[in-house]
XYZ file of C-alpha atoms in Angstrom:
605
model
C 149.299 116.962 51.801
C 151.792 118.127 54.120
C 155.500 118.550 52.995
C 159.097 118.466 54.710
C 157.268 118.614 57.935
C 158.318 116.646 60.938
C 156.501 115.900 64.024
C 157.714 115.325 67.309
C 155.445 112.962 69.250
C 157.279 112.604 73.258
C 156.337 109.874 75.770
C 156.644 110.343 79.440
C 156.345 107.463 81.476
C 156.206 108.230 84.854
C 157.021 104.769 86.285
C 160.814 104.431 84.591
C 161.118 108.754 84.486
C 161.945 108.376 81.040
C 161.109 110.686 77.571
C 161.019 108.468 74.519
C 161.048 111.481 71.505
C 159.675 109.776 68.134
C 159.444 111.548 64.534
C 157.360 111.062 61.337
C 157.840 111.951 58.037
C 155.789 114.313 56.162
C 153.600 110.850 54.857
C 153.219 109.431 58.020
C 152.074 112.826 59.199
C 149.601 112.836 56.561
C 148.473 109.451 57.906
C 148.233 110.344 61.345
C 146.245 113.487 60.764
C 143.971 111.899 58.938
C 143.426 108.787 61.400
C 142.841 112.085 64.001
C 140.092 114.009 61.711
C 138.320 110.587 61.722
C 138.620 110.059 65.014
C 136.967 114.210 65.731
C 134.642 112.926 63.048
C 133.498 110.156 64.816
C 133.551 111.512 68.347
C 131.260 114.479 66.680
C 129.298 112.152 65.488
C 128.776 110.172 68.829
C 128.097 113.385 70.476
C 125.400 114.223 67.878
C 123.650 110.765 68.204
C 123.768 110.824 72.045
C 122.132 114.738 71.962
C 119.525 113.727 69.530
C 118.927 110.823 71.731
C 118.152 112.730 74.207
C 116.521 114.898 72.600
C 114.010 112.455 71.838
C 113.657 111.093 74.554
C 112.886 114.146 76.202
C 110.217 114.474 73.320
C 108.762 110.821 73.893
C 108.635 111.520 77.756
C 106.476 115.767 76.834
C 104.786 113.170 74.289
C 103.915 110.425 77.325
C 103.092 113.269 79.369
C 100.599 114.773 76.943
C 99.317 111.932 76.419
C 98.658 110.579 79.466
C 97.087 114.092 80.470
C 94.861 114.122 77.502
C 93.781 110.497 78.584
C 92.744 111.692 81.744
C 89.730 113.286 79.537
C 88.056 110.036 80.379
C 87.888 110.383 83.680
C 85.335 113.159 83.192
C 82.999 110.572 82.098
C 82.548 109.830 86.135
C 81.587 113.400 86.715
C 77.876 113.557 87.962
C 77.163 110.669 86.197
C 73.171 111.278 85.631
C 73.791 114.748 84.076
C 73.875 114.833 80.032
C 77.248 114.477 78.833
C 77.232 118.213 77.276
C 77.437 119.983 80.442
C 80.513 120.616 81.565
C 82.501 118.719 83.775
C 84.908 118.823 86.995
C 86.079 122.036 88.157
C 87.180 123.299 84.959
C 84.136 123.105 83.742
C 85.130 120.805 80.737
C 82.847 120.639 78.250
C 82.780 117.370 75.382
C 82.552 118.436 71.432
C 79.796 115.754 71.421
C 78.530 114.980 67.596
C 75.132 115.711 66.911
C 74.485 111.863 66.619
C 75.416 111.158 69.815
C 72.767 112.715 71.384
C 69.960 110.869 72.545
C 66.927 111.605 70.642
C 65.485 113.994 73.778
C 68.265 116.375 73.283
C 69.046 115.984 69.481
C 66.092 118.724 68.135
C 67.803 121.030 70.900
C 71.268 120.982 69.641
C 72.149 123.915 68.454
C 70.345 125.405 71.963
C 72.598 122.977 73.451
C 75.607 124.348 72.449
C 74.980 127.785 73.356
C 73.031 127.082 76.969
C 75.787 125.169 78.111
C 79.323 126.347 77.248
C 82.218 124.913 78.887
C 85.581 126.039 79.308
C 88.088 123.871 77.933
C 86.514 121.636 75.107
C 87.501 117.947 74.791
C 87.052 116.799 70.666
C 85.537 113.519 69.835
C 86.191 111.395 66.913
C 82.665 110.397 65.713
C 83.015 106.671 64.775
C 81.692 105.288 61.159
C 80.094 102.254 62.539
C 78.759 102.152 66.326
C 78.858 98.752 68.042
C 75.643 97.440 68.917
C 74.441 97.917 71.976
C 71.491 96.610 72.351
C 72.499 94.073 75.414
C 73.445 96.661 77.960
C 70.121 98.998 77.109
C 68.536 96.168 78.160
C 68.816 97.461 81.604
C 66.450 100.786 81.808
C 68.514 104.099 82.979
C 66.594 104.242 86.021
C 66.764 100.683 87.349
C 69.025 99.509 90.296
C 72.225 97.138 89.043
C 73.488 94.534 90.381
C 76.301 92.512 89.500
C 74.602 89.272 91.416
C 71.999 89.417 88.941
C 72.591 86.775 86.041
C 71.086 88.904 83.561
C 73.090 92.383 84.634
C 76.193 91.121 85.067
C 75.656 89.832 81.065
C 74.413 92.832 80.156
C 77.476 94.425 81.670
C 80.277 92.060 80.537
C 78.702 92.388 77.101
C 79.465 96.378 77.411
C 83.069 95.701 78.804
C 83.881 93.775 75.672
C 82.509 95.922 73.510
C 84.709 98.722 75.361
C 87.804 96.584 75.225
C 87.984 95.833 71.788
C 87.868 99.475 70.819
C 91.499 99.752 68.859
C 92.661 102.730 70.176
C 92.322 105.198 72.731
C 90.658 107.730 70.811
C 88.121 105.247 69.423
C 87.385 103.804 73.331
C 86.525 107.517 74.574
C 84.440 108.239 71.292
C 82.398 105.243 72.109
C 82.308 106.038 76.139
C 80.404 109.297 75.244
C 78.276 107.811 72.665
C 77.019 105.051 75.842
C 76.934 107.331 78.533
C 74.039 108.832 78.171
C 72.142 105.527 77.100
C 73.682 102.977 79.580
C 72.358 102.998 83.043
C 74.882 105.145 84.836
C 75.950 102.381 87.520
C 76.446 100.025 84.867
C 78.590 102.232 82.805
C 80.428 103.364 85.642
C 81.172 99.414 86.445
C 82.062 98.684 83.031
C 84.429 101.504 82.150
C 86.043 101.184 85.381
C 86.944 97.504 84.521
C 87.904 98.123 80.801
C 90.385 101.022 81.884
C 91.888 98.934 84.803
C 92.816 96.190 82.241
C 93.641 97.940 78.896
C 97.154 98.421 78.422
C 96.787 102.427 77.038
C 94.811 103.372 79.831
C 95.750 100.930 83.103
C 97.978 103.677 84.562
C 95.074 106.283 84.857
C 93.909 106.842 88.189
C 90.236 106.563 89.291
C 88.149 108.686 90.719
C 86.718 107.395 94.409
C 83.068 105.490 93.668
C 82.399 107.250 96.797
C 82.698 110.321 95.098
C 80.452 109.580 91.971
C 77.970 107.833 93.977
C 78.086 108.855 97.674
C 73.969 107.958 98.184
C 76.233 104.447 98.630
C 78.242 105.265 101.000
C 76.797 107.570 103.580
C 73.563 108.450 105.171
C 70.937 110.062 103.104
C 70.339 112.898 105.641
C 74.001 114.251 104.701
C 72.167 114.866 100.969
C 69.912 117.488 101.737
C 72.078 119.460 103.604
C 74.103 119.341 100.572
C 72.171 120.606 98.310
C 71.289 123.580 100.758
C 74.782 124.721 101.168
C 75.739 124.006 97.505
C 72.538 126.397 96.057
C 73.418 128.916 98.998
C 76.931 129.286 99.769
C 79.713 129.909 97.560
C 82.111 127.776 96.603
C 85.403 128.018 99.247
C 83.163 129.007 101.650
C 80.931 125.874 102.359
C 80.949 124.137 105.302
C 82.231 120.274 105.518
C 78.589 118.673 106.781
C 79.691 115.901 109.618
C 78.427 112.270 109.080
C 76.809 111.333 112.604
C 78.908 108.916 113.911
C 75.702 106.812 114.996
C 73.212 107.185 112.296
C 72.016 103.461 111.510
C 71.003 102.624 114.904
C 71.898 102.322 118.868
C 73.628 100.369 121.165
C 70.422 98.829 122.014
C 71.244 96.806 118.514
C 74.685 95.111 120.177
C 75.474 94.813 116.378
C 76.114 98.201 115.860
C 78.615 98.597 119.056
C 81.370 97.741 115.696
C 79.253 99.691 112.780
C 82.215 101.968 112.541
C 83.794 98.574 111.117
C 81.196 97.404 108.789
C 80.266 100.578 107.846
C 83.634 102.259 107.106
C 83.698 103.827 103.566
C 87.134 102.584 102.850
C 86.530 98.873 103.580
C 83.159 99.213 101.122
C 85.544 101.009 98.480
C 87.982 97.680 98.777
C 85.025 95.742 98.692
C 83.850 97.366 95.448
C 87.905 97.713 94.159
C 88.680 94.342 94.271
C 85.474 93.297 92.248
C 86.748 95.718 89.461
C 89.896 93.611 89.109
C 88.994 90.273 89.701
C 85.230 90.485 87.757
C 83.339 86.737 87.932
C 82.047 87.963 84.256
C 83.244 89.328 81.174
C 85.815 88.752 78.675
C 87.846 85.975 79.499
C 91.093 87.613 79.234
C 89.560 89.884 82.256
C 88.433 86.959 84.297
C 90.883 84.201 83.901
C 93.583 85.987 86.240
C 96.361 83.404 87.793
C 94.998 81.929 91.099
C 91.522 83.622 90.743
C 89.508 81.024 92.409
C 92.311 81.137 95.164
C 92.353 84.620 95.326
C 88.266 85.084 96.218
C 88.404 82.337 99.098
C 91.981 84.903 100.159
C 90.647 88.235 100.335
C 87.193 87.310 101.851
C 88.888 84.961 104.287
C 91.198 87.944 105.722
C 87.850 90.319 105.867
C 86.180 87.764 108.201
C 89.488 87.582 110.302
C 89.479 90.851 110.431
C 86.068 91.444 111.591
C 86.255 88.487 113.898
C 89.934 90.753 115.748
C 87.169 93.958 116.001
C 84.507 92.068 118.046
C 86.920 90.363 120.518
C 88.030 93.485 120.239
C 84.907 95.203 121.766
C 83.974 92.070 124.239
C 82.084 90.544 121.793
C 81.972 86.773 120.402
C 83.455 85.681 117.263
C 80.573 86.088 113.861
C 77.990 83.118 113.442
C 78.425 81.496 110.557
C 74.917 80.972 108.513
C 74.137 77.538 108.256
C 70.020 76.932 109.191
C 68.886 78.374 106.315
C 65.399 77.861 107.278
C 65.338 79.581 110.896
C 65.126 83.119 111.418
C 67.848 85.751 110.786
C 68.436 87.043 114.434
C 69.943 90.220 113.192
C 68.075 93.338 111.237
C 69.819 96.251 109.267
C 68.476 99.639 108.751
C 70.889 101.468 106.135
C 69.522 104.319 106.154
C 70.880 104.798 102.548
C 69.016 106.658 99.346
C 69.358 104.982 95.769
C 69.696 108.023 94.051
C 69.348 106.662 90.404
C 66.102 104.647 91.932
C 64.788 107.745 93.633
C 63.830 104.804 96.288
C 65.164 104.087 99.661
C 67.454 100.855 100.058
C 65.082 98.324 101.569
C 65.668 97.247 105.649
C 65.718 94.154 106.952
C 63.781 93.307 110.052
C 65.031 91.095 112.725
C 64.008 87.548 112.300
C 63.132 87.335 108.783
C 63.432 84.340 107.044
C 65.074 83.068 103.678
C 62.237 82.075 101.304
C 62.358 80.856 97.916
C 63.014 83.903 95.362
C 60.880 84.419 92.702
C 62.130 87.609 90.930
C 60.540 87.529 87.468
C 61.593 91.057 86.077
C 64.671 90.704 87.298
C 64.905 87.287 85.889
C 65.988 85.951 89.459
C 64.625 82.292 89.923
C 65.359 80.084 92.292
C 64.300 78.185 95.621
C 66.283 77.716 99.056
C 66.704 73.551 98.014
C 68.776 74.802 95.273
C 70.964 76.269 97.639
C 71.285 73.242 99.603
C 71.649 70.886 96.495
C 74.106 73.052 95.309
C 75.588 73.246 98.808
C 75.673 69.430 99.498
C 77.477 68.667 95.786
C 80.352 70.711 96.692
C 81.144 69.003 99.901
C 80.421 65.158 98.370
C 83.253 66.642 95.312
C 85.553 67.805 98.241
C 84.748 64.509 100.232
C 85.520 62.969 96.795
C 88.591 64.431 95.512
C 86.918 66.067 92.402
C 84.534 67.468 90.558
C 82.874 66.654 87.413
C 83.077 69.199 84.748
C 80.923 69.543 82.046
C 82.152 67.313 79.887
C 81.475 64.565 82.411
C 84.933 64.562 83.807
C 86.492 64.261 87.012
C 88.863 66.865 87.954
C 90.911 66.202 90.883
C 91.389 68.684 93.531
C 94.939 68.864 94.306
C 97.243 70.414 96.859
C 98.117 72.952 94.705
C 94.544 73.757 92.117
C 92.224 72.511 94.176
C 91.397 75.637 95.726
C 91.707 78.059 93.050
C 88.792 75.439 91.048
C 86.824 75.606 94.564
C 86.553 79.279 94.414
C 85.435 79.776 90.830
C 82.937 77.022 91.520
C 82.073 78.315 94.800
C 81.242 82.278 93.733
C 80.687 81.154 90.755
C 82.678 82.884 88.286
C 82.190 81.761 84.297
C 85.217 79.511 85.347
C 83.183 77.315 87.369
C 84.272 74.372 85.483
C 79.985 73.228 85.541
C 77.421 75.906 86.881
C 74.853 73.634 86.101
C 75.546 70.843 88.575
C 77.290 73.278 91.447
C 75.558 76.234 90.441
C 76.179 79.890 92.051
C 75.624 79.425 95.442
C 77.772 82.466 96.576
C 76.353 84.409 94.720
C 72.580 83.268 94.681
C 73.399 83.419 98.705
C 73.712 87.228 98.113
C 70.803 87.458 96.126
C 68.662 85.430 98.641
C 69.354 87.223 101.766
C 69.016 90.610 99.241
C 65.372 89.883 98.653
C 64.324 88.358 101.428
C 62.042 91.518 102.554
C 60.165 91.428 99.068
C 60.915 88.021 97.483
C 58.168 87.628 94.908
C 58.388 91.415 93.830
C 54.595 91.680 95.008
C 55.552 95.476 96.552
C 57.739 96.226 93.902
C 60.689 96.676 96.033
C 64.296 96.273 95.259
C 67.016 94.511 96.273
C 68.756 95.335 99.810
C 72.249 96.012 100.130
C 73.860 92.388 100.201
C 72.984 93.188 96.604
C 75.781 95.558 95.998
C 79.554 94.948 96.228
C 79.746 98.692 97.194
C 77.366 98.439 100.080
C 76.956 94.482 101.202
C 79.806 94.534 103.573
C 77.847 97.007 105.782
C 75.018 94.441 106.856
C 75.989 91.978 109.548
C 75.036 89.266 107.870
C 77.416 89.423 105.156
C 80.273 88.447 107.925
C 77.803 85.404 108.868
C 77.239 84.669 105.415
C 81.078 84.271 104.533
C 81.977 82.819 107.719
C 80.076 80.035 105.932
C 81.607 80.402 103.077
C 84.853 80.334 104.283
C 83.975 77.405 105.829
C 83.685 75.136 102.931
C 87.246 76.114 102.007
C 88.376 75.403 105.577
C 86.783 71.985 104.743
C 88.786 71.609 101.534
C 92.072 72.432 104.074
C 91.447 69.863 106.081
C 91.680 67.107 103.459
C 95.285 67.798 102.332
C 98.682 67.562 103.711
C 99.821 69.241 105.924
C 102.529 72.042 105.471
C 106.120 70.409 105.397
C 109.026 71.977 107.355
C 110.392 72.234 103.600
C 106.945 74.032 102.842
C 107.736 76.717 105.147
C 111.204 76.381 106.050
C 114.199 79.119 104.302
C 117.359 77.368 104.385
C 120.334 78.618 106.438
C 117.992 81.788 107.409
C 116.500 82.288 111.131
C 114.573 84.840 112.363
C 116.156 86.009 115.817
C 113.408 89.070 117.132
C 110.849 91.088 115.774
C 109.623 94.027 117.637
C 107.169 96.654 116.845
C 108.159 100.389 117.568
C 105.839 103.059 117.825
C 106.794 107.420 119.168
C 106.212 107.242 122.414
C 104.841 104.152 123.552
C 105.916 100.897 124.864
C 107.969 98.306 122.516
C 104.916 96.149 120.990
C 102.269 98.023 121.272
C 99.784 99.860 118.916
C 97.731 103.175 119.235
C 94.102 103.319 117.460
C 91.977 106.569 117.642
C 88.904 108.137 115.853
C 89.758 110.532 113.006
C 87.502 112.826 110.770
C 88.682 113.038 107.232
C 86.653 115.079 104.196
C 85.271 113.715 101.099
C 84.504 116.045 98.123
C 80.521 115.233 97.034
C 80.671 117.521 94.277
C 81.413 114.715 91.816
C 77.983 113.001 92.493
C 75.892 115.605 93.123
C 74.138 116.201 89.817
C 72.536 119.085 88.817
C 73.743 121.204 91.779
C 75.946 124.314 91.183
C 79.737 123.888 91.161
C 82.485 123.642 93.174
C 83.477 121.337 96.435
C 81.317 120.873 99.094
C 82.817 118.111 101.928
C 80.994 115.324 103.745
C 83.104 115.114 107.014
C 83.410 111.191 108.547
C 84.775 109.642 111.904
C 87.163 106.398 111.156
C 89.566 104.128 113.235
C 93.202 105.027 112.204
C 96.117 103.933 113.843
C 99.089 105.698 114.927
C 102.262 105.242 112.876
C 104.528 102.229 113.322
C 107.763 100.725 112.197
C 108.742 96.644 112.252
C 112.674 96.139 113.966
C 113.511 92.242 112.400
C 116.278 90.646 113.046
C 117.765 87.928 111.072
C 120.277 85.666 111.087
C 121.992 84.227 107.873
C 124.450 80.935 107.944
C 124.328 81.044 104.327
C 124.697 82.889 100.673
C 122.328 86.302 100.638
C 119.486 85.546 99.222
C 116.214 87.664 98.301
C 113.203 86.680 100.318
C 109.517 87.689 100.582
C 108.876 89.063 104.211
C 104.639 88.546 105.253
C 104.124 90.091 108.740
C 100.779 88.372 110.272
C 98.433 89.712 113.125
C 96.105 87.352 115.293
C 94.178 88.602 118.328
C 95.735 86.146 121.338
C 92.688 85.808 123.444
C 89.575 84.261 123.380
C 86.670 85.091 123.787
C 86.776 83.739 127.982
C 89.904 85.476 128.252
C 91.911 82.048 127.398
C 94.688 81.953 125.350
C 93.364 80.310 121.861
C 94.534 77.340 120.797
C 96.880 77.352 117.620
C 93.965 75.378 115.192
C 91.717 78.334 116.088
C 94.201 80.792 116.102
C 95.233 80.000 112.775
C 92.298 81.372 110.971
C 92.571 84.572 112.653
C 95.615 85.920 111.377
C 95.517 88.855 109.054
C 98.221 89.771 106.567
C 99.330 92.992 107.591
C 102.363 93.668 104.900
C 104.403 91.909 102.225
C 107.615 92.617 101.246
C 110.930 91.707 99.315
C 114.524 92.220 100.740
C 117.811 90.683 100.756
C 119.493 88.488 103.258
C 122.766 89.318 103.766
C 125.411 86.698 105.144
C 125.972 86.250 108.481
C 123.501 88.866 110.964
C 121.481 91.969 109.458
């Protein structure tokens, strides 16, 4: 309590120039002073809150950050993926504190040799689970056998493994049971699956994968570049090797007019895409995996814009548009060499000659069964149901095939994904297309071949007749086009927004016009060359690249700014004579080149 005190509180005001002096009494005082401490009080504790706010924050983001780099410990499970999971991985040398249990029985009376023959440098700990899943779908495929995802029976046995994987409850518990597989799945199919399951699980979707053309690069690249490889890797140091060059002409000649656009087909990033976009939008596995929005839609999409592409690269090089497949009972004017080594085979990937013929497949071990008819059965039911106006699902309903679903139920049907709404009246004739064109140099198994590369997402897109083969494809779904409306001017129209110019701008050459050249870029092998000493050793390739480029767009708005998706489009303009094309033609030749949002502003921006 304060006594006899007075305080002198003065106002300025500097609009009327005036002081305005006010006193308190010595209980008033006491008042105010109090109303002040809690006022310091409660600033003090605002300040506190707000630092220990950030404070832990700060803590959840070193947490995040741990995390996420002790996540990354997965990733090592790519590393030279037919080398035992106790030798160490990457560059580090990282080494897994693998249970005793987990070893496969070959290794588990050498353990304790194990641990002292190959020690790594950091050590990654592993949680040895109480109860292991059962696995006994995905051994069903033996280590050494070729995968394929076309194959009924392997692309069970791997969706089998990817739920398993997914339902794992936590991290920790999903990289316990990785290392327990690894070494007992066949390596392509574990790659596949784990791939998938850490794409879509929400505690490890931000990790970033390693290239598949780095764990497997017998997929991407001749086999020649392998042995060199291994030379300079057992020889040379590491940071002293030399990058080994990729021949830019090692499948064939010019005398093949197919392989004047190889560098296309056999580009190692279109394969990767090719192999990418199969990760994300699997035809098999859980259903939470498979049943993306628009999936159907999304398969006729991406495969439509390849052939597009493909079809601008031949006009491109004075060539006619692709063929599409449709006598499936005449020869197959084009052959493919690969010149490609299945490493996990130890076999060469099978050729096919020029003017071979489909035949009816009869793959027992492989549990592939089916004849040519089925193909065209399956073939002529999907055009009578787009004739129609819908299919009939396996309940025995009809399901119309509207504007807007229509396509999206076409192109699970079509593949077929386990949303075909009835495989057993469509059946798979995508994907049995694949498989028939895979085999078609040993279709009975009676020289114990495997399949050829249509048999691969990772390598099919380098054999000409893939293009021919989804030309057709994309044909049916052209078909389906044809029998809706039109787009309206309301379809396509944006209100009170007009496009005025766009222009293309690229250093130093004329407005509207692009630059392509060849350049050589490195890939590290090191990842997939197993049981070779460490450290990098480069594959150099030649690819098209383009030189850099920036849209100018200019827009005029009568109306409110508004957000709007910009899609910039590229279509070659000439035909093959030399003619302009005609729009209907020219329409399936545009590729999407790039997709963005922006705002509109009123009036001109």
């Amino acid at each position: 309590m304060w006594s006899g005190l007075y305080v002198y509180i003065i106002y300025y005001s500097e609009v009327n120039t005036e002081v305005k002096v006010e006193y308190y009494t010595d209980i008033e005082v006491t008042y105010i002073l109090n109303i002040k401490y809690i006022l310091i009080l409660v600033i003090k504790i605002w300040i506190n809150l707000i630092f220990s706010f950030l404070c832990d924050m700060y803590k959840r983001k070193e947490i995040e950050r741990n995390s996420m780099a002790d996540k990354n410990n997965i990733l090592y499970l790519f590393d030279r993926p037919t080398e035992p999971i106790f030798i160490g991985k990457g560059d580090d040398n990282v080494s897994f504190d693998v249970p005793t249990e987990y070893l496969i029985d070959r290794y588990k009376p050498l353990a304790s040799d194990i641990q002292t023959r190959f020690p790594g440098g950091k050590t990654v700990p592993i949680t040895k689970l109480n109860n292991i899943p059962d696995i006994s779908i995905p051994l069903g495929l033996s280590r050494d056998a070729p995968f394929s995802l076309f194959n009924p029976s392997h692309s069970k046995m791997a969706a089998k493994l990817i739920d398993i994987l997914m339902n794992t409850k936590s991290y920790d518990e999903l990289l316990s049971l990785s290392v327990y597989c690894r070494d007992r799945i066949n390596p392509y199919m574990f790659t596949y699956a784990l791939s998938v399951v850490i794409i879509h699980r929400p505690d490890t979707r931000n990790l970033r994968l390693p290239s598949h053309s780095e764990m497997f690069p017998s997929l991407y690249m001749d086999s020649s570049v392998f042995s060199r490889a291994r030379e300079e890797s057992a020889v040379v140091q590491a940071g002293s090797r030399t990058p080994i060059e990729i021949p830019h002409d090692y499948s064939a000649n010019n005398l093949d007019a197919e392989h004047r656009i190889s560098y296309f087909r056999e580009d190692i990033g279109i394969n990767l895409h090719h192999w990418h976009w199969h990760l994300v939008y699997p035809f098999d596995g859980p259903l939470n995996i498979v049943n993306k929005d628009r999936r159907g839609e999304l398969f006729f999409y991406m495969h439509q814009q390849i052939i597009a592409r493909y079809n601008m690269e031949r006009l491109s090089n004075n060539m006619n548009r692709v063929v599409r497949l449709t006598n499936w009972n005449e020869p197959i004017a084009e052959g493919y060499f690969p010149k490609l080594d299945n490493i996990l085979a130890n076999r060469v990937w099978p050729p096919r000659p020029a003017n071979a013929v489909l035949t009816n497949i009869s793959r027992e071990v492989e549990q592939i069964t089916f004849d040519i008819e089925d193909l065209v059965r399956w073939r002529d039911r999907i055009f009578n149901a787009i004739h129609s106006g819908f299919i009939i699902n396996t309940a025995g309903q009809q399901v119309r095939l509207t504007e807007n679903e229509g396509i999206n139920i076409l192109g699970n049907l079509i593949e077929a994904s386990i949303l075909s709404q009835n495989p057993n009246l469509y059946g798979s004739l995508h994907n049995n297309g694949h498989n028939a064109i895979a085999y078609i140099h040993d279709p009975d198994n009676r020289f114990l071949e495997n399949y050829g590369v249509m048999g691969d997402s990772a390598t099919a897109m380098r054999d000409p007749i893939f293009y021919r083969w989804h030309a057709y494809i994309d044909d049916i779904f052209q078909e389906f086009k044809s029998t809706i409306p039109s787009y309206s001017v309301q379809n396509l129209g944006f209100d009170s927004v007009n496009v005025q110019s766009v222009e293309v701008t690229a250093t130093g050459l004329p407005r509207n016009e692009f630059a392509t050249f060849w350049q050589q870029s490195d890939t590290d092998l090191s990842r997939g060359l197993d049981f070779l000493p460490r450290g990098s050793i480069f594959a150099r390739f030649t690819h098209l690249q383009h030189a850099p480029f920036s849209y100018k767009i200019v827009v005029e708005n009568n109306g409110n700014q508004r957000v709007g998706t910009v899609r910039i489009f590229m279509a070659p303009k000439f035909d093959e004579r030399g003619l302009p094309f005609l729009f209907r033609e020219q329409r399936k030749l545009f590729v999407e080149l790039d997709k963005f949002s922006t705002s509109s502003y009123r009036q001109n921006t």
